[in-house]
Coordinates of C-alpha atoms and ligand atoms in Angstrom, one line a residue:
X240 CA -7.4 0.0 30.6
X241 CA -10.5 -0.7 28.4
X242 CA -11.0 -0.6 25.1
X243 CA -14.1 -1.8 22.6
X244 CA -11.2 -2.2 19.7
X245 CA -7.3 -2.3 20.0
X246 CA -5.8 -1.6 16.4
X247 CA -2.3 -3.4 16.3
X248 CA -0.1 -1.2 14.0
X249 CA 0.1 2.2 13.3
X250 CA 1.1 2.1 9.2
X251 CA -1.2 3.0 6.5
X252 CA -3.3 0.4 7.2
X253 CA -3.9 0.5 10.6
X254 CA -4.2 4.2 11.1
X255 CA -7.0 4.1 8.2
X256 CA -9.0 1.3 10.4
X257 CA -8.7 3.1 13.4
X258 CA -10.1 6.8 11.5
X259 CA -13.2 4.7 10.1
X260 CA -13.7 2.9 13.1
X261 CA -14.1 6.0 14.8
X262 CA -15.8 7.3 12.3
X263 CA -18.5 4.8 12.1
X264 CA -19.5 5.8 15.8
X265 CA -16.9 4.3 17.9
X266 CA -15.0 6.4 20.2
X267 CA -13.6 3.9 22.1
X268 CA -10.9 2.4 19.8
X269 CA -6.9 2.3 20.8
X270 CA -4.2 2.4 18.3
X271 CA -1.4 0.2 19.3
X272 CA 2.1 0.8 17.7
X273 CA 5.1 -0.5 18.7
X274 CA 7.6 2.4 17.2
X275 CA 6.1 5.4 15.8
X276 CA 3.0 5.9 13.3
X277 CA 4.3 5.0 9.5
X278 CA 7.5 3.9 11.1
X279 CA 7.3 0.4 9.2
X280 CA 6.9 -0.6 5.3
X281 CA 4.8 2.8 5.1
X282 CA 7.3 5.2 5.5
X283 CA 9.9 3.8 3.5
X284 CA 7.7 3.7 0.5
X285 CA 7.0 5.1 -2.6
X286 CA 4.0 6.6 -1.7
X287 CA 2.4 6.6 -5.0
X288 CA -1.3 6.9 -5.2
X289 CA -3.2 6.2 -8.4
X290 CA -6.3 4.4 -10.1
X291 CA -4.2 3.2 -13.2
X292 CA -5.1 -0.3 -12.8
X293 CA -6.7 -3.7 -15.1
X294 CA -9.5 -5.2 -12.8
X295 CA -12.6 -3.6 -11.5
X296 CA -11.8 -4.5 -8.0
X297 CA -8.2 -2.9 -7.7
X298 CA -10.0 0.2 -9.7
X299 CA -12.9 0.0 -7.4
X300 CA -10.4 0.5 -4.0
X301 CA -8.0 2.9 -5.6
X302 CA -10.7 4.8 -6.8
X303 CA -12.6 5.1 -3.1
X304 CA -9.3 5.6 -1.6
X305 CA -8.5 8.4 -3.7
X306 CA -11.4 10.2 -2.9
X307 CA -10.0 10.0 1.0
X308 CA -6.5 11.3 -0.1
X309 CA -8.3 14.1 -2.0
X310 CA -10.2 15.3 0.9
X311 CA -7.4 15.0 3.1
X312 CA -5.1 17.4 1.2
X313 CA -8.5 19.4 0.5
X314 CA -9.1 19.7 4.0
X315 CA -6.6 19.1 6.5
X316 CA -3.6 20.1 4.2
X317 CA -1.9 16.4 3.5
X318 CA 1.1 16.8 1.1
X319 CA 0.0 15.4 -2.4
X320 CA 2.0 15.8 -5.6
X321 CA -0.1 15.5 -8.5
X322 CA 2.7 14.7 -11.3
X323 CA 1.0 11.8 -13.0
X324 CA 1.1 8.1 -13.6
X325 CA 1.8 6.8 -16.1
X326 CA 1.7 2.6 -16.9
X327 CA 3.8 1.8 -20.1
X328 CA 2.4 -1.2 -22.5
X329 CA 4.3 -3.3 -24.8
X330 CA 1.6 -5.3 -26.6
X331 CA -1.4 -4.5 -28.7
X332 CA -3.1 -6.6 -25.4
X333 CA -2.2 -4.2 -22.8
X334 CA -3.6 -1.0 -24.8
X335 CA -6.8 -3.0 -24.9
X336 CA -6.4 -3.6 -21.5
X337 CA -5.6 0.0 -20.6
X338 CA -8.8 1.2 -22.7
X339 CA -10.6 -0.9 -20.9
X340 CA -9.3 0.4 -17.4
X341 CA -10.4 4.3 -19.0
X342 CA -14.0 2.6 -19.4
X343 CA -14.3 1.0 -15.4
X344 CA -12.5 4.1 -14.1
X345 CA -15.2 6.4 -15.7
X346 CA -17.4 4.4 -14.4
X347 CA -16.3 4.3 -10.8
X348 CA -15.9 8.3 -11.5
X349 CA -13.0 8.6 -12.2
X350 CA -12.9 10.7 -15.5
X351 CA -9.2 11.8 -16.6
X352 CA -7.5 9.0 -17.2
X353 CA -6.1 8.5 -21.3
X354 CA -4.5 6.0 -23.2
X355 CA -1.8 7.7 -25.1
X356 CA 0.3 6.7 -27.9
X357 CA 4.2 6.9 -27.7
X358 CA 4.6 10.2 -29.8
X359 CA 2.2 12.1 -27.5
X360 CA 4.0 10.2 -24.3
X361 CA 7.0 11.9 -25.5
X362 CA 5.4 15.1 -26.6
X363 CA 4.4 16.0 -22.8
X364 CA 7.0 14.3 -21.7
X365 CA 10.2 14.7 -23.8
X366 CA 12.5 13.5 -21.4
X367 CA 10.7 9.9 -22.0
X368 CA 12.3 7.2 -24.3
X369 CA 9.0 5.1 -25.7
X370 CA 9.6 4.6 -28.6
X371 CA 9.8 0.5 -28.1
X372 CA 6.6 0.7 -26.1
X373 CA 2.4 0.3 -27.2
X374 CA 1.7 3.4 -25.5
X375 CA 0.8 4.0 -22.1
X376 CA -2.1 4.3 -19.6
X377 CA -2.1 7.7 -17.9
X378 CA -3.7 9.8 -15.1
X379 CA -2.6 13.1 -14.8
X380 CA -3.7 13.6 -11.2
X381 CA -2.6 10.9 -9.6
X382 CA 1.2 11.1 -7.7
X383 CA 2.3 10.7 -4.4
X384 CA 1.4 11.8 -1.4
X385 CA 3.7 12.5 2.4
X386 CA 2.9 8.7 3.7
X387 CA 3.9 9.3 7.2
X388 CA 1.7 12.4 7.5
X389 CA -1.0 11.1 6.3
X390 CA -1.1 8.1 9.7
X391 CA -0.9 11.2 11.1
X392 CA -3.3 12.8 10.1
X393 CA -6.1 10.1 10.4
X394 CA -4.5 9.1 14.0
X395 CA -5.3 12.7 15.0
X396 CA -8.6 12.9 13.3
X397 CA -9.5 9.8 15.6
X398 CA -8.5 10.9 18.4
X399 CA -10.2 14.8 17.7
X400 CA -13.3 12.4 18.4
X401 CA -12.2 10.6 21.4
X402 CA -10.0 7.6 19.9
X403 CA -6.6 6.7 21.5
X404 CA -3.5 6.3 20.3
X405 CA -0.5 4.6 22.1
X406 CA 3.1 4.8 20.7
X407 CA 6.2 3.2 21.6
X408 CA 3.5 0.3 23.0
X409 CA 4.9 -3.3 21.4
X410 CA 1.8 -5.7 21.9
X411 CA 2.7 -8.5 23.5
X412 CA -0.1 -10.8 23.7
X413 CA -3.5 -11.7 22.9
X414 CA -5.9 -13.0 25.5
X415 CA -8.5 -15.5 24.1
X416 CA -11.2 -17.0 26.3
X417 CA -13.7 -19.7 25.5
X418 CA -12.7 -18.3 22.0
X419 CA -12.8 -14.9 22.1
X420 CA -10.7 -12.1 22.1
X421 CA -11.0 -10.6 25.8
X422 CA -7.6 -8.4 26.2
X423 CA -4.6 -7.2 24.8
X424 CA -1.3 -7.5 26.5
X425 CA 1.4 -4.4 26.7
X426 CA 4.0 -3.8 28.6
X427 CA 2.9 -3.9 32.3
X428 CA -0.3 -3.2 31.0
X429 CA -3.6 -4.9 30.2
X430 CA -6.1 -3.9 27.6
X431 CA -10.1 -5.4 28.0
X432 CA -11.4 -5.3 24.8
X433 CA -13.4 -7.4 22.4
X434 CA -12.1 -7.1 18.8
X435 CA -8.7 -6.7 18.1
X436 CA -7.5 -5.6 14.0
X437 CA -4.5 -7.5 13.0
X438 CA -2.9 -4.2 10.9
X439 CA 0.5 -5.2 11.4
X440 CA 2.0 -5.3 7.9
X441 CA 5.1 -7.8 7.6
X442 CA 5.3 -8.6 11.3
X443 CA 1.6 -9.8 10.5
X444 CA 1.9 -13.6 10.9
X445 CA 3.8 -13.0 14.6
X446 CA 0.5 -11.0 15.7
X447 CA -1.4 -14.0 14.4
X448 CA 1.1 -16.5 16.1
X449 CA -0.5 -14.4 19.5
X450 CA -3.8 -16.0 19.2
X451 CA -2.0 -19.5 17.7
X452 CA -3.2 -18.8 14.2
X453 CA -0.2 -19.0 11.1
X454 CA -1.1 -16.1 8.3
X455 CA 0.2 -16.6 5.0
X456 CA 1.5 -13.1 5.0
X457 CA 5.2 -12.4 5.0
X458 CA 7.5 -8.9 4.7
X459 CA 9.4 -9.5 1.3
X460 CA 12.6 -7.1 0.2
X461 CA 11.9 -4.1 -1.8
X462 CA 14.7 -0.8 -2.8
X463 CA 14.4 2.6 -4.4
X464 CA 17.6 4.2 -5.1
X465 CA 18.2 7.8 -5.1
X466 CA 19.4 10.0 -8.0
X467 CA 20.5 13.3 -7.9
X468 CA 20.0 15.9 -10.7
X469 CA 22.7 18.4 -10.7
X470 CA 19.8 21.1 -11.9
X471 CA 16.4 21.3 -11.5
X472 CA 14.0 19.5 -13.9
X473 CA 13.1 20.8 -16.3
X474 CA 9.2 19.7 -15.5
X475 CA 8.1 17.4 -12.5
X476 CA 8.7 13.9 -13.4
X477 CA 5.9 11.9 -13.4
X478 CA 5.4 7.9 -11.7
X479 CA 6.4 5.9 -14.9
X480 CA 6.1 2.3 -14.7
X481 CA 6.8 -0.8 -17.0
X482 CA 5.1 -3.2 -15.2
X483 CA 1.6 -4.3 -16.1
X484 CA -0.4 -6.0 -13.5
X485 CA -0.3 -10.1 -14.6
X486 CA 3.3 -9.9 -15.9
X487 CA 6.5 -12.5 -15.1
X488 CA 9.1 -10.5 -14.6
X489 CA 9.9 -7.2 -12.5
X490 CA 9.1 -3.9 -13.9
X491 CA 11.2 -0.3 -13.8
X492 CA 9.7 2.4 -12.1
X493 CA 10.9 6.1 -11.1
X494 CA 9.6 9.3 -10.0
X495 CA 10.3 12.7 -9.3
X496 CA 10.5 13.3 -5.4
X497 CA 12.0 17.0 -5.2
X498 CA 13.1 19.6 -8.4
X499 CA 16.5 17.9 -8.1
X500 CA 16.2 14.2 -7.0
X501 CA 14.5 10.8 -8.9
X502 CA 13.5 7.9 -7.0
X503 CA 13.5 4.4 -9.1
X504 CA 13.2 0.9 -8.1
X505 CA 12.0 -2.4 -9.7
X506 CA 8.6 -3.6 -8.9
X507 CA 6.8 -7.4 -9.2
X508 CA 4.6 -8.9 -6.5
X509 CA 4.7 -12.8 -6.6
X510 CA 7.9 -14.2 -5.0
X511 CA 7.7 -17.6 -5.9
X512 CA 9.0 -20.5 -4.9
X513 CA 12.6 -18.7 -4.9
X514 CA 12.5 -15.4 -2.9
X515 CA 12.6 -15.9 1.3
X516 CA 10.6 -14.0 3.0
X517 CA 12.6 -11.5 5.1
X518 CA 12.7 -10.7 9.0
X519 CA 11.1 -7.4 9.9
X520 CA 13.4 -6.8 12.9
X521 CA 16.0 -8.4 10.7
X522 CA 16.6 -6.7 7.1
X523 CA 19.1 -5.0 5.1
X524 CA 17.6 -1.2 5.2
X525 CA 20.5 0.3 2.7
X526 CA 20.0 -0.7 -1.6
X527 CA 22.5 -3.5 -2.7
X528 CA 25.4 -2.3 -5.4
X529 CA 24.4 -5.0 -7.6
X530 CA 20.2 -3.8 -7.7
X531 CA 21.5 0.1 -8.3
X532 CA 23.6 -0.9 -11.3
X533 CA 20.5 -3.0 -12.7
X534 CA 18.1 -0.1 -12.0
X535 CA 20.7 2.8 -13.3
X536 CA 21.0 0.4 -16.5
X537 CA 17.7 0.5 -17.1
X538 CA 16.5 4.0 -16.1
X539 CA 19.0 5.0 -18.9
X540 CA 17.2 3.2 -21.2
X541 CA 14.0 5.0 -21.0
X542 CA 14.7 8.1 -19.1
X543 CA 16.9 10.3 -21.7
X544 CA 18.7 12.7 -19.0
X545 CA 19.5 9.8 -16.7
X546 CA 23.8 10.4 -17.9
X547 CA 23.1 13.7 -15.4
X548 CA 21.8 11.5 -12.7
X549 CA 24.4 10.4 -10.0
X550 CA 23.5 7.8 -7.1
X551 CA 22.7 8.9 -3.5
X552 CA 22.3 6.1 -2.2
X553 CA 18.5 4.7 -1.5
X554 CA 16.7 1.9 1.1
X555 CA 14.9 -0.9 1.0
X556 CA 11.6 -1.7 2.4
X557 CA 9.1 -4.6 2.9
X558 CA 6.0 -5.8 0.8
X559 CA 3.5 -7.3 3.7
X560 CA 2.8 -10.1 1.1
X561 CA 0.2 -12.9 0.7
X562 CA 0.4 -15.9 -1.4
X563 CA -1.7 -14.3 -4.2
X564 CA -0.7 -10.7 -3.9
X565 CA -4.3 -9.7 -2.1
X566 CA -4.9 -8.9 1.0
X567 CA -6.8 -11.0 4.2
X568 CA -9.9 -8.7 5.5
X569 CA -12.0 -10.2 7.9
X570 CA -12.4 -11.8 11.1
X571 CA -10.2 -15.4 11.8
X572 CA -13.0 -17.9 12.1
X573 CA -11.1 -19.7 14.9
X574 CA -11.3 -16.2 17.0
X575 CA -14.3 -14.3 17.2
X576 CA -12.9 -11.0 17.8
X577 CA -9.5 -10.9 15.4
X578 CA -10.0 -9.1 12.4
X579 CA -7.3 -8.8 9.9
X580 CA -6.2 -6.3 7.8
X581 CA -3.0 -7.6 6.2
X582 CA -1.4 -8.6 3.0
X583 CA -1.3 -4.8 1.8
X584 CA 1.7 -5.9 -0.7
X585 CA 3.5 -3.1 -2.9
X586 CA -0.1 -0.7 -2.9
X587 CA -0.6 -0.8 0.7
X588 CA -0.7 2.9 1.5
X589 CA -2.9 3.5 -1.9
X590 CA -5.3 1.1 -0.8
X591 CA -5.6 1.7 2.5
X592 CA -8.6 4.2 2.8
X593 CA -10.7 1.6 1.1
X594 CA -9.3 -1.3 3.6
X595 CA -9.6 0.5 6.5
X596 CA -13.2 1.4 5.8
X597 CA -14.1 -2.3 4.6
X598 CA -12.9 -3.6 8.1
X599 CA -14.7 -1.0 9.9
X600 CA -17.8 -2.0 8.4
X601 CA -17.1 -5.5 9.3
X602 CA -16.4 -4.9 12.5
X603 CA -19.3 -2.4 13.4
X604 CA -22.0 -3.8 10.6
X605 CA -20.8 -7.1 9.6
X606 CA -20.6 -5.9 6.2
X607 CA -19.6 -3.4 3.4
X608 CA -20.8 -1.7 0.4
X609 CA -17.2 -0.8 -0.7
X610 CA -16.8 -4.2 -2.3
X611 CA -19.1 -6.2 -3.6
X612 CA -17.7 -9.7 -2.8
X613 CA -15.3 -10.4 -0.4
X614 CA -14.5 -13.8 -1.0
X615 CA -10.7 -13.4 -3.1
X616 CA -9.7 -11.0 0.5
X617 CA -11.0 -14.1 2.9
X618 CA -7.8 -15.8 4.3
X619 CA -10.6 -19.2 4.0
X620 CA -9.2 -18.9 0.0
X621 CA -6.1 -20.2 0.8
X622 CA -7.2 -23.4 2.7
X623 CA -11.1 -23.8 2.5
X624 CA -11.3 -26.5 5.0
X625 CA -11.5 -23.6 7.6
X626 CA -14.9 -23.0 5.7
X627 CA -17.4 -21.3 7.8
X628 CA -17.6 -18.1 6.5
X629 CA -18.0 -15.0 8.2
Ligands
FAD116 C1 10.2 0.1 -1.6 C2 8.7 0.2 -1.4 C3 7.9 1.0 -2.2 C4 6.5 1.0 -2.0 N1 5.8 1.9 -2.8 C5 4.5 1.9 -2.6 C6 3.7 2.9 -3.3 O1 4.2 3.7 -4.1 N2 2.4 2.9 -3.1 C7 1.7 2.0 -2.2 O2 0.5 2.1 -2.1 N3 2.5 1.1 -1.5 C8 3.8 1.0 -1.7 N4 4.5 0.1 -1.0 C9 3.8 -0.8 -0.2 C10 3.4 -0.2 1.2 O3 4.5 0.4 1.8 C11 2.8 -1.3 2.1 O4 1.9 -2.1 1.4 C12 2.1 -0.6 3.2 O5 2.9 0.4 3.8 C13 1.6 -1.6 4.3 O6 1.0 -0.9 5.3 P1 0.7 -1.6 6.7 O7 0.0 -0.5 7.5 O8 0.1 -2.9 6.5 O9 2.2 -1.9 7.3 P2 3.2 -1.0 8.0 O10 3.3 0.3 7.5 O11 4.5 -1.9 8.1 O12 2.6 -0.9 9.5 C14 2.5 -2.0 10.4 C15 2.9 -1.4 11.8 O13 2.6 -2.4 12.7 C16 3.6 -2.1 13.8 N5 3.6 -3.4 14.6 C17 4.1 -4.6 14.2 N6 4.0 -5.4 15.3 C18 3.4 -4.8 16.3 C19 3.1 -5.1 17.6 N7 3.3 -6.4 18.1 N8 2.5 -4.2 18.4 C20 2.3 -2.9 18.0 N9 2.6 -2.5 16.7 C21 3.2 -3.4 15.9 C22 4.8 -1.8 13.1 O14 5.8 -1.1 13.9 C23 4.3 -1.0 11.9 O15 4.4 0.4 12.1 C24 5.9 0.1 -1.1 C25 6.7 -0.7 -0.3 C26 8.1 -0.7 -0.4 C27 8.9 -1.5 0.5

């Protein structure tokens, strides 16, 4: 089999690189996954899609994603709840910081995001506890979308223009010659090629370990648990959110995923010196009893009708993390020919129109106009003596 590019890893990410590739003209691209599309951390996520964030660059990628998400439900009918997000503040510094966010967001078009003040967080929402909070950053169209359909949906919009997609199709090995990529091994089966995209999420750094290269990317342990209403809500439940982008410590979140049933988890990104990373093939997949005590303890706290609530159970997930919480785009400089597409941490599926579509560029043009500067998404960041930028 021949191929001009083999996508490794049909999540969010990869499924997004193999659309645009396509997209951008070439019809010869395979997508390689080993179990099923969205079968990895994508489909055991939240899902949550939103703009609600502090620094131009996040803004700018959410913002370009969501116009893909939007036109996706719009066109080809992908499942998107729009029930809001909002970001709760504590300090006089993250309202600044939120009003601030409302300025670059209108700016990257983006125009109905607020900053709301406690008494009108709890007048449209009245189920909401705030009172101990600054206010809260909030986008009324944002919410979650069907994670799974959405690879999907860009796997089959691919292959409507003559892309391929291989399931159930573990990649094996890489073939490098006078340092290039010139194959892809599967299973009893050889694929020429001459780029290959590193999209595989937490299992990452073992595709890299194919062509000899270590990637500081890692899968790190994530839960939701489940919560069952015993009627139905009363209104949907919006994505709320205590964690501000910057801070220490871990931050509740919850959302409405049916009329009767809340998701909510705890979110931070760094993991320190303290937190091992955890094996893909390898993980705990049910929520510990200790994490759904701390979680229920604190919904209660800011969610008013979580008494009703009882547990369901829940799962746990991985982050695909990088030392700094960003990802790596861009081609290795010890391989012409591997491009990665990793590190998509706890916004991977949000970002992932915006990543896909950077990497295509790369790969077809040799550069992007999604982004301004790549440099903070080069994996050369982390150790500059590989140098020679690309
Ligand atoms: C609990 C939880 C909640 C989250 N909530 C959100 C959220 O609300 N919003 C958000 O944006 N993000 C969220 N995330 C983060 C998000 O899930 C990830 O960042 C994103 O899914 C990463 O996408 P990916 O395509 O890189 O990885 P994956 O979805 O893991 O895809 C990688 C794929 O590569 C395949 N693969 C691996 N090795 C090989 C191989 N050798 N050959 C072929 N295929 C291979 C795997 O089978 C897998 O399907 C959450 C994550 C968790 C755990």
């Amino acid at each position: 089999m021949r191929a001009r590019v083999v996508v490794i890893g049909g999540g969010a990410i990869g499924a997004s690189c193999f659309y645009h590739l396509v997209e951008r003209g070439l019809s010869d691209v395979l997508l390689v996954e080993r179990a099923a599309l969205g079968h990895g951390s994508t489909g055991r996520s939240a899902a949550v899609v939103e703009t609600q964030y502090l620094d131009r660059d996040r803004i700018a990628v959410c913002a370009w994603s969501m116009r893909l998400f939007r036109r996706l439900e719009r066109e080809q009918g992908l499942p998107f709840a729009h029930h809001g997000y909002l970001r709760l503040g504590r300090t006089a510094r993250d309202l600044a910081q939120f009003h601030a966010s409302v300025e670059m967001q209108r700016e990257l078009g983006m125009t109905d995001a607020v900053v709301l003040d406690p008494p009108a967080i709890e007048r449209r929402f009245p189920s909401l506890e705030v009172a101990d909070t600054a206010g809260g950053l909030f986008g009324p169209t944002d919410g979650f979308v069907d994670a799974v359909r959405y690879c999907e949906l860009l796997a089959q919009l691919g292959q409507a223009r003559g892309g391929r997609v291989l399931q159930g199709a573990p990649v094996r090995g890489i073939r490098v010659r006078s340092g290039k990529v010139v194959a892809v091994e599967l299973d009893g089966e050889v694929v020429e090629c001459e780029h290959v995209v590193n999209a595989a999420g937490a299992w990452a750094r073992a595709v890299g370990r194919l062509v000899g290269v270590d990637l500081p990317v890692d899968g790190y342990r994530r839960q939701l648990v489940n919560l069952e209403s015993p009627t139905p809500f009363a209104a949907p439940v919006p994505m709320v959110i205590e964690y501000v982008p910057g801070m220490a410590e871990e931050g509740l979140y919850f959302r409405g995923d049916s009329p009767t049933r809340l998701i909510a988890g705890l979110h931070w990104e760094g993991y320190g010196e303290v937190e091992p990373p955890a094996d893909p093939d390898r993980y705990r997949e049910a929520c510990d009893g200790d994490y759904t005590a701390r979680v229920s303890e604190r919904l209660g706290r800011r969610y008013r009708d979580a008494a009703e609530l009882r547990v369901t159970g829940g799962w746990a997930g991985l982050y695909p993390l990088t030392l700094d919480a960003e990802p790596i785009l861009g081609e290795l400089h010890e391989v012409t020919g591997f491009w990665n597409a990793v590190g998509g941490g706890g916004v991977g599926v949000q970002t992932s129109p915006a990543i896909g579509a950077i990497v295509a560029d790369l790969v077809t043009t040799g550069a992007t106009a999604v982004l301004g500067d790549l440099g903070p998404y080069r994996l050369e960041r982390f150790d500059p003596a590989r140098a020679g930028d690309r």
